[in-house]
Structures are given as C-alpha cells and as structure tokens.
C-alpha cells in the first residue's frame, strides 16, 4: 500500500494525485522553497502559496517518504540563505482607517497601540493574488492578530486601503469589493494595469511608516 503522507525533519508531505505532493510545515519561506525545489531532478513545477508548496513531478510518485526525504535534503541546503526580496516601504495614514476604532475595540486596545503594533514589524509577502498586485503579508504580531472579516463585505474598497484579518495584513491595490478590516490608507499607486506596473512580488518584504493627512496629499499618486 502506498503511503499517503510522510514526515521528514518536521516537514509534512501529503499526496495530491499520482504525480504531486503538498508540502507543509516548511523550514523556510514557501517562495524560497519553491525556487530550490525546481532544481531537484524529476520536479516539473513547484508552486508556492501562503504557507505551503505544491510540487508536481514528471513521473508518478511511488514512495511519498522517499521523495519527501529527497526534497527535504534539497531544502536543507538553503536554510541559512537570506530569503531576499525587495524591501518596500509603504507610508500609511491611519486617520483614514474606517475600521480602526471598531478593530481597536474588538482587540481591547487603544487605537494608537493598534497602530504602533502594526508598524512594529517587517512583513513578508507570501503570495500575490485575489486581485492584481494584492499581496498577502504576514505575520501580524500576536497582539493584533485574530480579527475576523466584516460580516458583510464592502462592495467597494478604496485603492490603497491598508487592512488586516487573521494573521495577515494587505494593501488593496485597486478599487474592489473586500471584507478585511481597514485600519489605514496609503497614498501610493500600488499597481498600474495599463502600464504593466506590478511592483510587489512574493518574497518581498514590507515595512509600514506612519504619515498624517497633509503628507498623504503630498505623496498622493506616487508609485510604490
């Protein structure tokens, strides 16, 4: 009987059909792991998501344990490599955060503390999706993590809205529907579809800085 799951050095692999595995509990960032696994013989494609990597093979996977060991060996060679990515600095005016007060109340924190905690860490862009240029950034510090989505999503979220939910934060790059909690807004242009401008990529690092409404107007329309 073919094993459907395997564990190697903390990493967990689950079978996904005859020629694919899903890797969980990775020792390094998913996008870094995906790049490294593309160099393994027999791997056709490796696709990173928020916390996992899907690995697709040219041939049928006969032994999940054996293949997982091979993949783990490959990842062990890059565990000490700098995860890289471009550092993006995004100015945020928290005065424009429509949900900031309600979010602070839900967290039982002062609004200024929610802001300070949000500013306190450097985030990693795990994936880009949902809408062009929408980067899933993590992880939120524990103090402001766990906030749920809106019960009724907005039909329109303004471009540049900075929002949080669960363990993630993000910037809505375009006007779209959305259910995350908006705690601020950036004046920067995050994407330009007509000009094929999509600067944020998986693996980039993001740090937010606080600005006031006057600085917001001064920076309005500048590109990330």
PDB file of C-alpha atoms in Angstrom:
ATOM      1  CA  UNK A   1       0.000   0.000   0.000  1.00  0.00           C
ATOM      2  CA  UNK A   2       1.392   3.417  -0.974  1.00  0.00           C
ATOM      3  CA  UNK A   3       1.816   5.838   1.920  1.00  0.00           C
ATOM      4  CA  UNK A   4      -0.286   8.963   1.519  1.00  0.00           C
ATOM      5  CA  UNK A   5       1.639  11.117   3.981  1.00  0.00           C
ATOM      6  CA  UNK A   6       5.221  11.426   5.208  1.00  0.00           C
ATOM      7  CA  UNK A   7       7.185  13.453   7.746  1.00  0.00           C
ATOM      8  CA  UNK A   8      10.850  14.364   7.433  1.00  0.00           C
ATOM      9  CA  UNK A   9      12.675  16.700   9.825  1.00  0.00           C
ATOM     10  CA  UNK A  10       9.428  18.419  10.758  1.00  0.00           C
ATOM     11  CA  UNK A  11       8.215  18.898   7.186  1.00  0.00           C
ATOM     12  CA  UNK A  12       4.985  17.149   6.249  1.00  0.00           C
ATOM     13  CA  UNK A  13       4.112  15.931   2.758  1.00  0.00           C
ATOM     14  CA  UNK A  14       0.675  14.854   1.560  1.00  0.00           C
ATOM     15  CA  UNK A  15      -0.127  13.151  -1.706  1.00  0.00           C
ATOM     16  CA  UNK A  16      -2.054  15.220  -4.234  1.00  0.00           C
ATOM     17  CA  UNK A  17      -2.877  12.783  -7.013  1.00  0.00           C
ATOM     18  CA  UNK A  18      -0.411  10.413  -8.635  1.00  0.00           C
ATOM     19  CA  UNK A  19       2.252  12.972  -9.559  1.00  0.00           C
ATOM     20  CA  UNK A  20       2.079  15.693  -6.929  1.00  0.00           C
ATOM     21  CA  UNK A  21       2.670  16.433  -3.257  1.00  0.00           C
ATOM     22  CA  UNK A  22       1.695  19.278  -0.953  1.00  0.00           C
ATOM     23  CA  UNK A  23       4.466  20.270   1.475  1.00  0.00           C
ATOM     24  CA  UNK A  24       3.517  21.770   4.840  1.00  0.00           C
ATOM     25  CA  UNK A  25       5.469  22.986   7.892  1.00  0.00           C
ATOM     26  CA  UNK A  26       8.320  24.094   5.678  1.00  0.00           C
ATOM     27  CA  UNK A  27      11.683  25.000   7.243  1.00  0.00           C
ATOM     28  CA  UNK A  28      11.994  28.108   5.050  1.00  0.00           C
ATOM     29  CA  UNK A  29       9.651  30.573   3.336  1.00  0.00           C
ATOM     30  CA  UNK A  30       7.445  28.904   0.703  1.00  0.00           C
ATOM     31  CA  UNK A  31       8.665  31.041  -2.204  1.00  0.00           C
ATOM     32  CA  UNK A  32      12.293  30.218  -1.359  1.00  0.00           C
ATOM     33  CA  UNK A  33      11.466  26.536  -1.040  1.00  0.00           C
ATOM     34  CA  UNK A  34       9.690  26.529  -4.403  1.00  0.00           C
ATOM     35  CA  UNK A  35      12.711  28.050  -6.148  1.00  0.00           C
ATOM     36  CA  UNK A  36      15.036  25.491  -4.560  1.00  0.00           C
ATOM     37  CA  UNK A  37      12.821  22.519  -5.392  1.00  0.00           C
ATOM     38  CA  UNK A  38      12.772  23.433  -9.079  1.00  0.00           C
ATOM     39  CA  UNK A  39      16.403  22.272  -9.138  1.00  0.00           C
ATOM     40  CA  UNK A  40      15.545  18.756  -7.933  1.00  0.00           C
ATOM     41  CA  UNK A  41      15.658  16.061 -10.606  1.00  0.00           C
ATOM     42  CA  UNK A  42      12.202  14.928 -11.628  1.00  0.00           C
ATOM     43  CA  UNK A  43      10.381  18.043 -10.441  1.00  0.00           C
ATOM     44  CA  UNK A  44       8.260  19.567 -13.177  1.00  0.00           C
ATOM     45  CA  UNK A  45       6.912  22.522 -11.210  1.00  0.00           C
ATOM     46  CA  UNK A  46       6.895  23.882  -7.648  1.00  0.00           C
ATOM     47  CA  UNK A  47       4.225  26.418  -6.727  1.00  0.00           C
ATOM     48  CA  UNK A  48       4.314  28.431  -3.504  1.00  0.00           C
ATOM     49  CA  UNK A  49       1.180  29.519  -1.692  1.00  0.00           C
ATOM     50  CA  UNK A  50       0.754  31.312   1.640  1.00  0.00           C
ATOM     51  CA  UNK A  51       2.125  28.509   3.826  1.00  0.00           C
ATOM     52  CA  UNK A  52       2.618  25.505   1.532  1.00  0.00           C
ATOM     53  CA  UNK A  53       4.328  24.405  -1.674  1.00  0.00           C
ATOM     54  CA  UNK A  54       2.746  22.200  -4.303  1.00  0.00           C
ATOM     55  CA  UNK A  55       5.335  20.012  -6.044  1.00  0.00           C
ATOM     56  CA  UNK A  56       4.487  18.421  -9.382  1.00  0.00           C
ATOM     57  CA  UNK A  57       6.587  15.619 -10.868  1.00  0.00           C
ATOM     58  CA  UNK A  58       7.119  14.282 -14.369  1.00  0.00           C
ATOM     59  CA  UNK A  59       6.578  10.719 -13.164  1.00  0.00           C
ATOM     60  CA  UNK A  60       4.299   9.007 -10.670  1.00  0.00           C
ATOM     61  CA  UNK A  61       5.296   9.315  -7.011  1.00  0.00           C
ATOM     62  CA  UNK A  62       5.669   5.732  -5.799  1.00  0.00           C
ATOM     63  CA  UNK A  63       7.086   6.371  -2.329  1.00  0.00           C
ATOM     64  CA  UNK A  64       5.958   9.550  -0.597  1.00  0.00           C
ATOM     65  CA  UNK A  65       8.505   9.002   2.186  1.00  0.00           C
ATOM     66  CA  UNK A  66      11.431   8.564  -0.197  1.00  0.00           C
ATOM     67  CA  UNK A  67      10.517  11.579  -2.301  1.00  0.00           C
ATOM     68  CA  UNK A  68       9.919  13.707   0.791  1.00  0.00           C
ATOM     69  CA  UNK A  69      13.378  12.820   2.087  1.00  0.00           C
ATOM     70  CA  UNK A  70      14.900  13.914  -1.219  1.00  0.00           C
ATOM     71  CA  UNK A  71      13.017  17.215  -1.142  1.00  0.00           C
ATOM     72  CA  UNK A  72      13.960  17.800   2.490  1.00  0.00           C
ATOM     73  CA  UNK A  73      17.629  17.237   1.659  1.00  0.00           C
ATOM     74  CA  UNK A  74      17.381  19.869  -1.067  1.00  0.00           C
ATOM     75  CA  UNK A  75      15.781  22.387   1.297  1.00  0.00           C
ATOM     76  CA  UNK A  76      18.388  21.779   3.995  1.00  0.00           C
ATOM     77  CA  UNK A  77      20.998  23.257   1.657  1.00  0.00           C
ATOM     78  CA  UNK A  78      19.234  26.642   1.566  1.00  0.00           C
ATOM     79  CA  UNK A  79      18.024  27.007   5.144  1.00  0.00           C
ATOM     80  CA  UNK A  80      20.729  29.508   6.003  1.00  0.00           C
ATOM     81  CA  UNK A  81      20.384  31.533   2.797  1.00  0.00           C
ATOM     82  CA  UNK A  82      18.979  35.058   3.094  1.00  0.00           C
ATOM     83  CA  UNK A  83      15.382  34.902   1.947  1.00  0.00           C
ATOM     84  CA  UNK A  84      15.977  38.084  -0.020  1.00  0.00           C
ATOM     85  CA  UNK A  85      13.250  40.020  -1.746  1.00  0.00           C
ATOM     86  CA  UNK A  86      12.992  43.767  -2.168  1.00  0.00           C
ATOM     87  CA  UNK A  87      12.267  45.848   0.915  1.00  0.00           C
ATOM     88  CA  UNK A  88       9.207  48.009   0.228  1.00  0.00           C
ATOM     89  CA  UNK A  89       8.357  50.941   2.483  1.00  0.00           C
ATOM     90  CA  UNK A  90       4.696  51.911   2.424  1.00  0.00           C
ATOM     91  CA  UNK A  91       3.502  55.135   4.097  1.00  0.00           C
ATOM     92  CA  UNK A  92       0.114  54.849   5.799  1.00  0.00           C
ATOM     93  CA  UNK A  93      -2.305  57.472   7.066  1.00  0.00           C
ATOM     94  CA  UNK A  94      -4.184  55.710   9.838  1.00  0.00           C
ATOM     95  CA  UNK A  95      -6.623  58.630  10.104  1.00  0.00           C
ATOM     96  CA  UNK A  96      -8.330  57.159   7.038  1.00  0.00           C
ATOM     97  CA  UNK A  97      -8.836  53.739   8.604  1.00  0.00           C
ATOM     98  CA  UNK A  98     -12.597  53.301   8.559  1.00  0.00           C
ATOM     99  CA  UNK A  99     -12.462  50.221  10.766  1.00  0.00           C
ATOM    100  CA  UNK A 100      -9.655  51.295  13.084  1.00  0.00           C
ATOM    101  CA  UNK A 101     -11.896  52.216  16.011  1.00  0.00           C
ATOM    102  CA  UNK A 102     -14.006  49.058  15.793  1.00  0.00           C
ATOM    103  CA  UNK A 103     -10.876  46.945  15.376  1.00  0.00           C
ATOM    104  CA  UNK A 104      -9.279  48.502  18.448  1.00  0.00           C
ATOM    105  CA  UNK A 105     -12.435  47.853  20.441  1.00  0.00           C
ATOM    106  CA  UNK A 106     -12.516  44.238  19.307  1.00  0.00           C
ATOM    107  CA  UNK A 107      -8.883  43.802  20.360  1.00  0.00           C
ATOM    108  CA  UNK A 108      -9.474  45.731  23.600  1.00  0.00           C
ATOM    109  CA  UNK A 109      -6.569  48.031  22.770  1.00  0.00           C
ATOM    110  CA  UNK A 110      -6.214  51.805  22.300  1.00  0.00           C
ATOM    111  CA  UNK A 111      -6.171  52.853  18.651  1.00  0.00           C
ATOM    112  CA  UNK A 112      -2.620  54.192  18.946  1.00  0.00           C
ATOM    113  CA  UNK A 113      -1.435  50.826  20.247  1.00  0.00           C
ATOM    114  CA  UNK A 114      -3.017  49.006  17.308  1.00  0.00           C
ATOM    115  CA  UNK A 115      -1.149  51.388  15.027  1.00  0.00           C
ATOM    116  CA  UNK A 116       2.145  51.026  16.898  1.00  0.00           C
ATOM    117  CA  UNK A 117       1.963  47.244  16.821  1.00  0.00           C
ATOM    118  CA  UNK A 118       1.094  47.238  13.112  1.00  0.00           C
ATOM    119  CA  UNK A 119       4.148  49.405  12.455  1.00  0.00           C
ATOM    120  CA  UNK A 120       6.459  47.361  14.658  1.00  0.00           C
ATOM    121  CA  UNK A 121       7.411  44.513  12.322  1.00  0.00           C
ATOM    122  CA  UNK A 122       8.697  43.836   8.840  1.00  0.00           C
ATOM    123  CA  UNK A 123       6.249  41.712   6.858  1.00  0.00           C
ATOM    124  CA  UNK A 124       6.920  39.076   4.228  1.00  0.00           C
ATOM    125  CA  UNK A 125       4.834  38.929   1.060  1.00  0.00           C
ATOM    126  CA  UNK A 126       3.895  35.252   0.955  1.00  0.00           C
ATOM    127  CA  UNK A 127       1.820  35.394  -2.216  1.00  0.00           C
ATOM    128  CA  UNK A 128       0.145  37.770  -4.653  1.00  0.00           C
ATOM    129  CA  UNK A 129      -3.419  37.063  -5.681  1.00  0.00           C
ATOM    130  CA  UNK A 130      -7.140  37.821  -5.317  1.00  0.00           C
ATOM    131  CA  UNK A 131      -6.590  40.947  -7.445  1.00  0.00           C
ATOM    132  CA  UNK A 132      -3.527  42.053  -9.437  1.00  0.00           C
ATOM    133  CA  UNK A 133      -0.922  43.344  -7.003  1.00  0.00           C
ATOM    134  CA  UNK A 134      -2.768  42.249  -3.852  1.00  0.00           C
ATOM    135  CA  UNK A 135      -0.017  40.910  -1.603  1.00  0.00           C
ATOM    136  CA  UNK A 136      -0.719  38.653   1.358  1.00  0.00           C
ATOM    137  CA  UNK A 137       1.617  39.945   4.068  1.00  0.00           C
ATOM    138  CA  UNK A 138       2.418  38.228   7.336  1.00  0.00           C
ATOM    139  CA  UNK A 139       2.537  37.670  10.040  1.00  0.00           C
ATOM    140  CA  UNK A 140       0.723  40.165  12.242  1.00  0.00           C
ATOM    141  CA  UNK A 141       2.057  40.400  15.790  1.00  0.00           C
ATOM    142  CA  UNK A 142       0.005  38.340  18.225  1.00  0.00           C
ATOM    143  CA  UNK A 143      -1.407  41.451  19.906  1.00  0.00           C
ATOM    144  CA  UNK A 144      -3.420  42.434  16.823  1.00  0.00           C
ATOM    145  CA  UNK A 145      -3.914  39.030  15.196  1.00  0.00           C
ATOM    146  CA  UNK A 146      -7.191  37.160  15.039  1.00  0.00           C
ATOM    147  CA  UNK A 147      -9.532  39.921  13.899  1.00  0.00           C
ATOM    148  CA  UNK A 148     -12.269  38.453  11.731  1.00  0.00           C
ATOM    149  CA  UNK A 149     -13.511  39.724   8.393  1.00  0.00           C
ATOM    150  CA  UNK A 150     -16.510  42.009   8.143  1.00  0.00           C
ATOM    151  CA  UNK A 151     -19.846  40.236   8.440  1.00  0.00           C
ATOM    152  CA  UNK A 152     -20.914  41.998   5.244  1.00  0.00           C
ATOM    153  CA  UNK A 153     -18.044  42.764   2.835  1.00  0.00           C
ATOM    154  CA  UNK A 154     -17.896  46.209   1.299  1.00  0.00           C
ATOM    155  CA  UNK A 155     -18.898  46.439  -2.339  1.00  0.00           C
ATOM    156  CA  UNK A 156     -16.022  48.873  -2.899  1.00  0.00           C
ATOM    157  CA  UNK A 157     -12.759  49.317  -1.034  1.00  0.00           C
ATOM    158  CA  UNK A 158     -10.743  52.387  -1.966  1.00  0.00           C
ATOM    159  CA  UNK A 159      -7.356  51.818  -3.641  1.00  0.00           C
ATOM    160  CA  UNK A 160      -4.528  51.976  -1.127  1.00  0.00           C
ATOM    161  CA  UNK A 161      -6.620  50.788   1.806  1.00  0.00           C
ATOM    162  CA  UNK A 162      -4.460  49.017   4.388  1.00  0.00           C
ATOM    163  CA  UNK A 163      -6.336  46.206   6.076  1.00  0.00           C
ATOM    164  CA  UNK A 164      -5.949  43.278   8.445  1.00  0.00           C
ATOM    165  CA  UNK A 165      -7.641  39.970   9.156  1.00  0.00           C
ATOM    166  CA  UNK A 166      -6.498  36.811  10.904  1.00  0.00           C
ATOM    167  CA  UNK A 167      -2.698  36.809  10.890  1.00  0.00           C
ATOM    168  CA  UNK A 168      -2.416  38.828   7.682  1.00  0.00           C
ATOM    169  CA  UNK A 169      -2.260  42.418   6.516  1.00  0.00           C
ATOM    170  CA  UNK A 170      -2.533  43.753   2.971  1.00  0.00           C
ATOM    171  CA  UNK A 171      -2.948  46.819   0.793  1.00  0.00           C
ATOM    172  CA  UNK A 172      -5.869  46.860  -1.622  1.00  0.00           C
ATOM    173  CA  UNK A 173      -4.150  47.998  -4.841  1.00  0.00           C
ATOM    174  CA  UNK A 174      -7.346  48.756  -6.767  1.00  0.00           C
ATOM    175  CA  UNK A 175     -10.984  49.536  -6.068  1.00  0.00           C
ATOM    176  CA  UNK A 176     -12.507  46.119  -5.401  1.00  0.00           C
ATOM    177  CA  UNK A 177     -15.024  44.518  -3.066  1.00  0.00           C
ATOM    178  CA  UNK A 178     -13.433  43.414   0.192  1.00  0.00           C
ATOM    179  CA  UNK A 179     -14.126  42.142   3.666  1.00  0.00           C
ATOM    180  CA  UNK A 180     -10.883  42.841   5.530  1.00  0.00           C
ATOM    181  CA  UNK A 181     -10.788  45.450   8.315  1.00  0.00           C
ATOM    182  CA  UNK A 182      -9.442  48.763   7.026  1.00  0.00           C
ATOM    183  CA  UNK A 183      -7.118  50.447   9.508  1.00  0.00           C
ATOM    184  CA  UNK A 184      -5.442  52.994   7.219  1.00  0.00           C
ATOM    185  CA  UNK A 185      -4.661  54.031   3.665  1.00  0.00           C
ATOM    186  CA  UNK A 186      -1.544  54.668   1.614  1.00  0.00           C
ATOM    187  CA  UNK A 187      -1.383  57.452  -0.983  1.00  0.00           C
ATOM    188  CA  UNK A 188       0.918  55.416  -3.216  1.00  0.00           C
ATOM    189  CA  UNK A 189      -0.094  53.868  -6.518  1.00  0.00           C
ATOM    190  CA  UNK A 190       0.324  50.145  -5.934  1.00  0.00           C
ATOM    191  CA  UNK A 191      -0.414  48.954  -9.476  1.00  0.00           C
ATOM    192  CA  UNK A 192      -0.930  50.375 -12.952  1.00  0.00           C
ATOM    193  CA  UNK A 193      -2.566  47.772 -15.156  1.00  0.00           C
ATOM    194  CA  UNK A 194      -2.274  49.783 -18.365  1.00  0.00           C
ATOM    195  CA  UNK A 195       1.444  50.315 -17.788  1.00  0.00           C
ATOM    196  CA  UNK A 196       2.006  46.716 -16.631  1.00  0.00           C
ATOM    197  CA  UNK A 197       3.270  48.022 -13.293  1.00  0.00           C
ATOM    198  CA  UNK A 198       3.022  45.406 -10.540  1.00  0.00           C
ATOM    199  CA  UNK A 199       5.958  46.053  -8.189  1.00  0.00           C
ATOM    200  CA  UNK A 200       5.049  43.785  -5.274  1.00  0.00           C
ATOM    201  CA  UNK A 201       6.166  40.174  -5.616  1.00  0.00           C
ATOM    202  CA  UNK A 202       6.146  37.100  -3.417  1.00  0.00           C
ATOM    203  CA  UNK A 203       9.301  37.208  -1.313  1.00  0.00           C
ATOM    204  CA  UNK A 204       9.371  40.986  -0.982  1.00  0.00           C
ATOM    205  CA  UNK A 205       9.493  42.471   2.495  1.00  0.00           C
ATOM    206  CA  UNK A 206       7.220  45.308   3.555  1.00  0.00           C
ATOM    207  CA  UNK A 207       7.530  47.858   6.307  1.00  0.00           C
ATOM    208  CA  UNK A 208       4.829  50.435   7.008  1.00  0.00           C
ATOM    209  CA  UNK A 209       5.508  54.007   8.172  1.00  0.00           C
ATOM    210  CA  UNK A 210       3.024  56.450   9.646  1.00  0.00           C
ATOM    211  CA  UNK A 211       2.125  59.726   7.930  1.00  0.00           C
ATOM    212  CA  UNK A 212      -0.507  62.399   8.539  1.00  0.00           C
ATOM    213  CA  UNK A 213      -3.200  63.670   6.177  1.00  0.00           C
ATOM    214  CA  UNK A 214      -1.010  66.507   4.917  1.00  0.00           C
ATOM    215  CA  UNK A 215       1.796  64.124   3.951  1.00  0.00           C
ATOM    216  CA  UNK A 216      -0.805  61.837   2.395  1.00  0.00           C
ATOM    217  CA  UNK A 217      -1.832  64.599  -0.012  1.00  0.00           C
ATOM    218  CA  UNK A 218       1.790  65.416  -0.813  1.00  0.00           C
ATOM    219  CA  UNK A 219       2.538  61.798  -1.739  1.00  0.00           C
ATOM    220  CA  UNK A 220      -0.754  61.063  -3.476  1.00  0.00           C
ATOM    221  CA  UNK A 221      -0.231  59.251  -6.777  1.00  0.00           C
ATOM    222  CA  UNK A 222       3.460  58.472  -6.340  1.00  0.00           C
ATOM    223  CA  UNK A 223       4.401  54.906  -7.199  1.00  0.00           C
ATOM    224  CA  UNK A 224       5.453  52.265  -4.714  1.00  0.00           C
TER     225      UNK A 224
END
